[in-house]
PDB file of C-alpha atoms in Angstrom:
ATOM      1  CA  GLU A 563      60.117 273.241-132.304  1.00  0.00           C
ATOM      2  CA  THR A 564      63.155 273.877-129.717  1.00  0.00           C
ATOM      3  CA  GLY A 565      66.195 276.026-129.898  1.00  0.00           C
ATOM      4  CA  VAL A 566      66.319 278.917-132.412  1.00  0.00           C
ATOM      5  CA  THR A 567      64.875 278.593-135.854  1.00  0.00           C
ATOM      6  CA  GLN A 568      65.227 280.484-138.828  1.00  0.00           C
ATOM      7  CA  THR A 569      63.349 280.844-142.120  1.00  0.00           C
ATOM      8  CA  PRO A 570      64.237 280.464-144.887  1.00  0.00           C
ATOM      9  CA  ARG A 571      67.234 278.349-145.227  1.00  0.00           C
ATOM     10  CA  HIS A 572      68.214 279.339-148.391  1.00  0.00           C
ATOM     11  CA  LEU A 573      67.614 282.827-150.074  1.00  0.00           C
ATOM     12  CA  VAL A 574      68.392 284.273-153.504  1.00  0.00           C
ATOM     13  CA  MET A 575      67.112 287.661-154.303  1.00  0.00           C
ATOM     14  CA  GLY A 576      68.308 290.121-157.173  1.00  0.00           C
ATOM     15  CA  MET A 577      69.459 293.536-156.385  1.00  0.00           C
ATOM     16  CA  THR A 578      66.257 295.293-156.607  1.00  0.00           C
ATOM     17  CA  ASN A 579      64.310 292.471-154.485  1.00  0.00           C
ATOM     18  CA  LYS A 580      62.801 293.465-151.132  1.00  0.00           C
ATOM     19  CA  LYS A 581      62.690 290.407-148.765  1.00  0.00           C
ATOM     20  CA  SER A 582      62.685 289.242-145.088  1.00  0.00           C
ATOM     21  CA  LEU A 583      64.666 286.691-143.031  1.00  0.00           C
ATOM     22  CA  LYS A 584      62.700 285.404-139.878  1.00  0.00           C
ATOM     23  CA  CYS A 585      64.023 284.201-136.715  1.00  0.00           C
ATOM     24  CA  GLU A 586      62.016 282.393-133.729  1.00  0.00           C
ATOM     25  CA  GLN A 587      63.573 281.083-130.152  1.00  0.00           C
ATOM     26  CA  HIS A 588      61.767 278.801-128.034  1.00  0.00           C
ATOM     27  CA  LEU A 589      64.215 279.087-125.269  1.00  0.00           C
ATOM     28  CA  GLY A 590      62.217 281.702-123.527  1.00  0.00           C
ATOM     29  CA  HIS A 591      64.891 284.056-123.662  1.00  0.00           C
ATOM     30  CA  ASN A 592      64.887 288.132-123.834  1.00  0.00           C
ATOM     31  CA  ALA A 593      67.896 289.048-125.840  1.00  0.00           C
ATOM     32  CA  MET A 594      68.329 288.546-129.846  1.00  0.00           C
ATOM     33  CA  TYR A 595      70.892 288.926-132.349  1.00  0.00           C
ATOM     34  CA  TRP A 596      71.925 289.334-136.005  1.00  0.00           C
ATOM     35  CA  TYR A 597      75.041 288.170-137.604  1.00  0.00           C
ATOM     36  CA  LYS A 598      76.794 288.337-140.542  1.00  0.00           C
ATOM     37  CA  GLN A 599      79.058 285.239-141.323  1.00  0.00           C
ATOM     38  CA  SER A 600      81.097 285.907-144.765  1.00  0.00           C
ATOM     39  CA  ALA A 601      84.066 283.607-145.851  1.00  0.00           C
ATOM     40  CA  LYS A 602      87.157 283.850-144.128  1.00  0.00           C
ATOM     41  CA  LYS A 603      85.862 286.649-142.179  1.00  0.00           C
ATOM     42  CA  PRO A 604      84.992 286.783-138.409  1.00  0.00           C
ATOM     43  CA  LEU A 605      81.429 286.829-137.378  1.00  0.00           C
ATOM     44  CA  GLU A 606      79.936 290.400-137.774  1.00  0.00           C
ATOM     45  CA  LEU A 607      77.742 291.305-135.536  1.00  0.00           C
ATOM     46  CA  MET A 608      74.681 293.772-136.969  1.00  0.00           C
ATOM     47  CA  PHE A 609      72.014 294.194-134.237  1.00  0.00           C
ATOM     48  CA  VAL A 610      71.229 293.498-130.826  1.00  0.00           C
ATOM     49  CA  TYR A 611      67.731 293.635-129.050  1.00  0.00           C
ATOM     50  CA  ASN A 612      66.764 293.398-125.469  1.00  0.00           C
ATOM     51  CA  PHE A 613      63.594 292.804-124.263  1.00  0.00           C
ATOM     52  CA  LYS A 614      62.604 294.462-127.366  1.00  0.00           C
ATOM     53  CA  GLU A 615      65.141 297.411-127.365  1.00  0.00           C
ATOM     54  CA  GLN A 616      67.711 298.047-129.555  1.00  0.00           C
ATOM     55  CA  THR A 617      71.252 298.604-128.309  1.00  0.00           C
ATOM     56  CA  GLU A 618      73.658 297.899-131.512  1.00  0.00           C
ATOM     57  CA  ASN A 619      73.694 298.701-134.881  1.00  0.00           C
ATOM     58  CA  ASN A 620      77.449 298.321-135.991  1.00  0.00           C
ATOM     59  CA  SER A 621      77.528 300.556-138.674  1.00  0.00           C
ATOM     60  CA  VAL A 622      75.180 298.704-140.676  1.00  0.00           C
ATOM     61  CA  PRO A 623      73.516 300.161-143.725  1.00  0.00           C
ATOM     62  CA  SER A 624      70.268 301.370-143.797  1.00  0.00           C
ATOM     63  CA  ARG A 625      69.344 298.533-146.737  1.00  0.00           C
ATOM     64  CA  PHE A 626      69.045 296.014-143.836  1.00  0.00           C
ATOM     65  CA  SER A 627      66.578 296.802-141.134  1.00  0.00           C
ATOM     66  CA  PRO A 628      65.925 294.876-137.924  1.00  0.00           C
ATOM     67  CA  GLU A 629      62.185 294.359-136.476  1.00  0.00           C
ATOM     68  CA  CYS A 630      61.912 292.893-132.997  1.00  0.00           C
ATOM     69  CA  PRO A 631      57.837 292.292-132.573  1.00  0.00           C
ATOM     70  CA  ASN A 632      58.812 290.562-129.191  1.00  0.00           C
ATOM     71  CA  SER A 633      61.147 288.651-127.452  1.00  0.00           C
ATOM     72  CA  SER A 634      60.522 285.679-129.333  1.00  0.00           C
ATOM     73  CA  HIS A 635      60.737 286.849-132.464  1.00  0.00           C
ATOM     74  CA  LEU A 636      63.344 288.999-134.738  1.00  0.00           C
ATOM     75  CA  PHE A 637      62.914 289.891-138.756  1.00  0.00           C
ATOM     76  CA  LEU A 638      65.942 291.571-140.916  1.00  0.00           C
ATOM     77  CA  HIS A 639      64.084 293.365-143.767  1.00  0.00           C
ATOM     78  CA  LEU A 640      66.380 293.203-146.710  1.00  0.00           C
ATOM     79  CA  HIS A 641      66.004 295.754-149.868  1.00  0.00           C
ATOM     80  CA  THR A 642      68.310 296.583-152.616  1.00  0.00           C
ATOM     81  CA  LEU A 643      70.811 294.951-151.391  1.00  0.00           C
ATOM     82  CA  GLN A 644      74.695 294.688-152.841  1.00  0.00           C
ATOM     83  CA  PRO A 645      76.324 291.256-154.136  1.00  0.00           C
ATOM     84  CA  GLU A 646      78.673 291.803-151.174  1.00  0.00           C
ATOM     85  CA  ASP A 647      75.986 291.231-148.874  1.00  0.00           C
ATOM     86  CA  SER A 648      75.661 287.665-150.054  1.00  0.00           C
ATOM     87  CA  ALA A 649      76.534 285.948-146.725  1.00  0.00           C
ATOM     88  CA  LEU A 650      75.131 283.439-144.076  1.00  0.00           C
ATOM     89  CA  TYR A 651      73.196 285.338-141.515  1.00  0.00           C
ATOM     90  CA  LEU A 652      72.708 284.030-138.153  1.00  0.00           C
ATOM     91  CA  CYS A 653      70.518 284.913-135.639  1.00  0.00           C
ATOM     92  CA  ALA A 654      70.963 284.042-131.967  1.00  0.00           C
ATOM     93  CA  SER A 655      69.723 284.455-128.627  1.00  0.00           C
ATOM     94  CA  SER A 656      70.406 284.888-125.016  1.00  0.00           C
ATOM     95  CA  GLN A 657      68.979 285.183-121.634  1.00  0.00           C
ATOM     96  CA  GLY A 658      69.112 289.115-122.089  1.00  0.00           C
ATOM     97  CA  ARG A 659      70.107 291.828-119.882  1.00  0.00           C
ATOM     98  CA  ASP A 660      71.656 291.715-116.810  1.00  0.00           C
ATOM     99  CA  SER A 661      71.098 288.123-116.156  1.00  0.00           C
ATOM    100  CA  PHE A 662      74.428 286.100-116.665  1.00  0.00           C
ATOM    101  CA  PRO A 663      75.367 283.497-117.645  1.00  0.00           C
ATOM    102  CA  TYR A 664      74.197 284.541-121.225  1.00  0.00           C
ATOM    103  CA  GLU A 665      75.591 282.352-123.799  1.00  0.00           C
ATOM    104  CA  GLN A 666      74.080 282.768-127.110  1.00  0.00           C
ATOM    105  CA  TYR A 667      72.745 280.208-128.662  1.00  0.00           C
ATOM    106  CA  PHE A 668      72.575 280.106-132.641  1.00  0.00           C
ATOM    107  CA  GLY A 669      70.078 278.902-135.520  1.00  0.00           C
ATOM    108  CA  PRO A 670      71.140 277.390-138.858  1.00  0.00           C
ATOM    109  CA  GLY A 671      71.605 280.654-140.855  1.00  0.00           C
ATOM    110  CA  THR A 672      70.154 281.889-143.630  1.00  0.00           C
ATOM    111  CA  ARG A 673      72.514 281.568-146.482  1.00  0.00           C
ATOM    112  CA  LEU A 674      71.702 284.577-148.991  1.00  0.00           C
ATOM    113  CA  THR A 675      72.734 285.026-152.186  1.00  0.00           C
ATOM    114  CA  VAL A 676      72.664 288.332-153.984  1.00  0.00           C
ATOM    115  CA  THR A 677      72.774 288.100-157.990  1.00  0.00           C
TER     116      THR A 677
ATOM    117  CA  ALA B 826      88.123 296.996-126.177  1.00  0.00           C
ATOM    118  CA  GLN B 827      88.400 293.330-126.391  1.00  0.00           C
ATOM    119  CA  SER B 828      89.715 291.122-129.049  1.00  0.00           C
ATOM    120  CA  VAL B 829      90.084 287.240-129.700  1.00  0.00           C
ATOM    121  CA  THR B 830      93.021 285.843-131.566  1.00  0.00           C
ATOM    122  CA  GLN B 831      92.940 282.334-133.114  1.00  0.00           C
ATOM    123  CA  PRO B 832      96.430 281.922-134.707  1.00  0.00           C
ATOM    124  CA  ASP B 833      95.577 278.860-136.285  1.00  0.00           C
ATOM    125  CA  ILE B 834      93.908 279.085-139.260  1.00  0.00           C
ATOM    126  CA  HIS B 835      93.741 275.250-140.466  1.00  0.00           C
ATOM    127  CA  ILE B 836      94.812 272.519-138.394  1.00  0.00           C
ATOM    128  CA  THR B 837      94.837 268.949-139.983  1.00  0.00           C
ATOM    129  CA  VAL B 838      94.372 265.727-137.441  1.00  0.00           C
ATOM    130  CA  SER B 839      94.398 262.020-137.673  1.00  0.00           C
ATOM    131  CA  GLU B 840      91.777 260.515-136.281  1.00  0.00           C
ATOM    132  CA  GLY B 841      92.700 259.249-132.400  1.00  0.00           C
ATOM    133  CA  ALA B 842      94.861 261.968-132.249  1.00  0.00           C
ATOM    134  CA  SER B 843      94.771 264.617-129.631  1.00  0.00           C
ATOM    135  CA  LEU B 844      93.788 268.054-130.769  1.00  0.00           C
ATOM    136  CA  GLU B 845      94.322 271.770-129.153  1.00  0.00           C
ATOM    137  CA  LEU B 846      93.156 274.681-130.473  1.00  0.00           C
ATOM    138  CA  ARG B 847      94.454 278.040-129.527  1.00  0.00           C
ATOM    139  CA  CYS B 848      92.662 281.064-128.230  1.00  0.00           C
ATOM    140  CA  ASN B 849      94.285 284.231-127.138  1.00  0.00           C
ATOM    141  CA  TYR B 850      92.117 287.380-125.648  1.00  0.00           C
ATOM    142  CA  SER B 851      92.806 290.817-125.013  1.00  0.00           C
ATOM    143  CA  TYR B 852      90.680 292.159-122.333  1.00  0.00           C
ATOM    144  CA  GLY B 853      91.016 294.485-119.043  1.00  0.00           C
ATOM    145  CA  ALA B 854      88.806 293.386-117.017  1.00  0.00           C
ATOM    146  CA  THR B 855      87.023 289.512-116.560  1.00  0.00           C
ATOM    147  CA  PRO B 856      86.156 287.765-119.300  1.00  0.00           C
ATOM    148  CA  TYR B 857      83.175 285.174-119.820  1.00  0.00           C
ATOM    149  CA  LEU B 858      85.073 282.855-122.657  1.00  0.00           C
ATOM    150  CA  PHE B 859      82.968 280.666-124.841  1.00  0.00           C
ATOM    151  CA  TRP B 860      83.862 277.789-127.303  1.00  0.00           C
ATOM    152  CA  TYR B 861      81.880 276.958-130.423  1.00  0.00           C
ATOM    153  CA  VAL B 862      81.500 274.649-133.106  1.00  0.00           C
ATOM    154  CA  GLN B 863      80.038 275.240-136.467  1.00  0.00           C
ATOM    155  CA  SER B 864      79.583 272.059-139.147  1.00  0.00           C
ATOM    156  CA  PRO B 865      79.253 273.243-142.846  1.00  0.00           C
ATOM    157  CA  GLY B 866      75.965 274.641-143.383  1.00  0.00           C
ATOM    158  CA  GLN B 867      74.988 274.909-139.577  1.00  0.00           C
ATOM    159  CA  GLY B 868      74.942 277.382-137.357  1.00  0.00           C
ATOM    160  CA  LEU B 869      77.223 277.645-134.000  1.00  0.00           C
ATOM    161  CA  GLN B 870      77.195 274.840-131.115  1.00  0.00           C
ATOM    162  CA  LEU B 871      78.192 276.088-128.095  1.00  0.00           C
ATOM    163  CA  LEU B 872      80.734 273.413-126.925  1.00  0.00           C
ATOM    164  CA  LEU B 873      82.044 274.863-123.100  1.00  0.00           C
ATOM    165  CA  LYS B 874      81.821 277.988-121.338  1.00  0.00           C
ATOM    166  CA  TYR B 875      83.891 279.736-118.434  1.00  0.00           C
ATOM    167  CA  PHE B 876      83.211 282.375-116.337  1.00  0.00           C
ATOM    168  CA  SER B 877      84.613 281.987-112.804  1.00  0.00           C
ATOM    169  CA  GLY B 878      85.974 279.094-110.521  1.00  0.00           C
ATOM    170  CA  ASP B 879      87.919 275.731-111.619  1.00  0.00           C
ATOM    171  CA  THR B 880      89.744 277.066-114.822  1.00  0.00           C
ATOM    172  CA  LEU B 881      89.339 273.584-116.238  1.00  0.00           C
ATOM    173  CA  VAL B 882      86.182 273.416-117.709  1.00  0.00           C
ATOM    174  CA  GLN B 883      84.688 270.298-119.534  1.00  0.00           C
ATOM    175  CA  GLY B 884      82.035 270.511-122.153  1.00  0.00           C
ATOM    176  CA  ILE B 885      80.335 268.596-124.312  1.00  0.00           C
ATOM    177  CA  LYS B 886      81.734 265.738-127.262  1.00  0.00           C
ATOM    178  CA  GLY B 887      84.450 264.775-125.087  1.00  0.00           C
ATOM    179  CA  PHE B 888      86.125 268.484-125.231  1.00  0.00           C
ATOM    180  CA  GLU B 889      87.391 270.350-122.342  1.00  0.00           C
ATOM    181  CA  ALA B 890      89.330 274.181-121.963  1.00  0.00           C
ATOM    182  CA  GLU B 891      91.670 275.630-119.628  1.00  0.00           C
ATOM    183  CA  PHE B 892      91.282 279.140-118.373  1.00  0.00           C
ATOM    184  CA  LYS B 893      95.144 280.438-117.984  1.00  0.00           C
ATOM    185  CA  ARG B 894      94.759 284.441-116.913  1.00  0.00           C
ATOM    186  CA  SER B 895      98.730 284.875-117.429  1.00  0.00           C
ATOM    187  CA  GLN B 896      98.847 283.928-120.368  1.00  0.00           C
ATOM    188  CA  SER B 897      95.493 285.678-121.566  1.00  0.00           C
ATOM    189  CA  SER B 898      94.517 282.320-122.620  1.00  0.00           C
ATOM    190  CA  PHE B 899      91.873 279.471-123.158  1.00  0.00           C
ATOM    191  CA  ASN B 900      92.666 276.601-125.155  1.00  0.00           C
ATOM    192  CA  LEU B 901      90.503 273.890-126.233  1.00  0.00           C
ATOM    193  CA  ARG B 902      91.749 270.063-126.042  1.00  0.00           C
ATOM    194  CA  LYS B 903      90.117 266.800-126.966  1.00  0.00           C
ATOM    195  CA  PRO B 904      92.320 263.740-126.176  1.00  0.00           C
ATOM    196  CA  SER B 905      90.915 261.687-129.001  1.00  0.00           C
ATOM    197  CA  VAL B 906      89.183 262.942-132.303  1.00  0.00           C
ATOM    198  CA  HIS B 907      86.612 261.474-134.264  1.00  0.00           C
ATOM    199  CA  TRP B 908      86.030 262.049-137.794  1.00  0.00           C
ATOM    200  CA  SER B 909      82.565 263.414-136.376  1.00  0.00           C
ATOM    201  CA  ASP B 910      84.635 266.625-135.065  1.00  0.00           C
ATOM    202  CA  ALA B 911      85.796 267.782-138.581  1.00  0.00           C
ATOM    203  CA  ALA B 912      84.310 271.612-138.369  1.00  0.00           C
ATOM    204  CA  GLU B 913      85.188 275.040-137.632  1.00  0.00           C
ATOM    205  CA  TYR B 914      85.397 276.261-134.228  1.00  0.00           C
ATOM    206  CA  PHE B 915      85.379 279.404-132.895  1.00  0.00           C
ATOM    207  CA  CYS B 916      86.708 280.684-129.660  1.00  0.00           C
ATOM    208  CA  ALA B 917      84.528 283.509-127.926  1.00  0.00           C
ATOM    209  CA  VAL B 918      84.802 286.236-125.425  1.00  0.00           C
ATOM    210  CA  GLY B 919      82.129 288.434-123.467  1.00  0.00           C
ATOM    211  CA  ALA B 920      82.910 291.602-121.256  1.00  0.00           C
ATOM    212  CA  SER B 921      81.443 291.018-117.219  1.00  0.00           C
ATOM    213  CA  THR B 922      80.787 294.951-117.994  1.00  0.00           C
ATOM    214  CA  ASP B 923      78.916 294.173-120.667  1.00  0.00           C
ATOM    215  CA  SER B 924      74.852 294.308-119.553  1.00  0.00           C
ATOM    216  CA  TRP B 925      73.867 293.357-123.264  1.00  0.00           C
ATOM    217  CA  GLY B 926      75.744 289.851-123.832  1.00  0.00           C
ATOM    218  CA  LYS B 927      77.588 290.777-126.768  1.00  0.00           C
ATOM    219  CA  LEU B 928      80.002 288.599-127.609  1.00  0.00           C
ATOM    220  CA  GLN B 929      83.394 288.955-129.747  1.00  0.00           C
ATOM    221  CA  PHE B 930      84.530 286.035-132.155  1.00  0.00           C
ATOM    222  CA  GLY B 931      87.793 284.646-133.231  1.00  0.00           C
ATOM    223  CA  ALA B 932      88.209 284.318-136.838  1.00  0.00           C
ATOM    224  CA  GLY B 933      87.909 280.269-136.417  1.00  0.00           C
ATOM    225  CA  THR B 934      89.905 277.211-137.009  1.00  0.00           C
ATOM    226  CA  GLN B 935      89.321 274.707-139.598  1.00  0.00           C
ATOM    227  CA  VAL B 936      90.008 271.101-137.962  1.00  0.00           C
ATOM    228  CA  VAL B 937      90.244 268.626-140.940  1.00  0.00           C
ATOM    229  CA  VAL B 938      90.619 265.052-139.555  1.00  0.00           C
ATOM    230  CA  THR B 939      92.042 262.326-141.858  1.00  0.00           C
ATOM    231  CA  PRO B 940      91.638 258.745-141.169  1.00  0.00           C
TER     232      PRO B 940
END
């Protein structure tokens, strides 16, 4: 595997379900990001981890719970979601804190549908 | 706070014709600027980046962009468009003072290529 991978690619879940999205980067990076991409809206940054330290939570509802066990893996745990949470969830990685340039490399995304 | 504006939501161009996508940013310090492309059902792919130096930067797939500080712009160009260039294009800006590497994305420009 190369680059940034995400599993699953597609997920359909009910509002009462609990599921997790997984992201793995094979680039030796230290920072990882979760974004939400909804139709007709700019990318929304949800969470940032840098050397496993979470730095950002842009007013994301608590039904989204991130986990970063190491610099290569990032999870997004989902529970009791709402239909408006249906979107493409993108994971990205970069070299990390104080390491310019810090362009981000993206995974293919998980298309989430909440029914 | 930094912001990015992509004035054109949708552009239609004929195959073989030139393409220019506009990006304007608002930021007080030195910005780091990026262009990404997203094909349907895929993540974002980095086309090119500007940090400093030569204001005309070359990227992948024959794209180039020019940084104009006086106009706060970073427009993307391609001299001759191929059908495979049909996609959505995102401009992004990063802050030189942000050690976490966060990026602000524009809303995107959808490019349609006609025969």
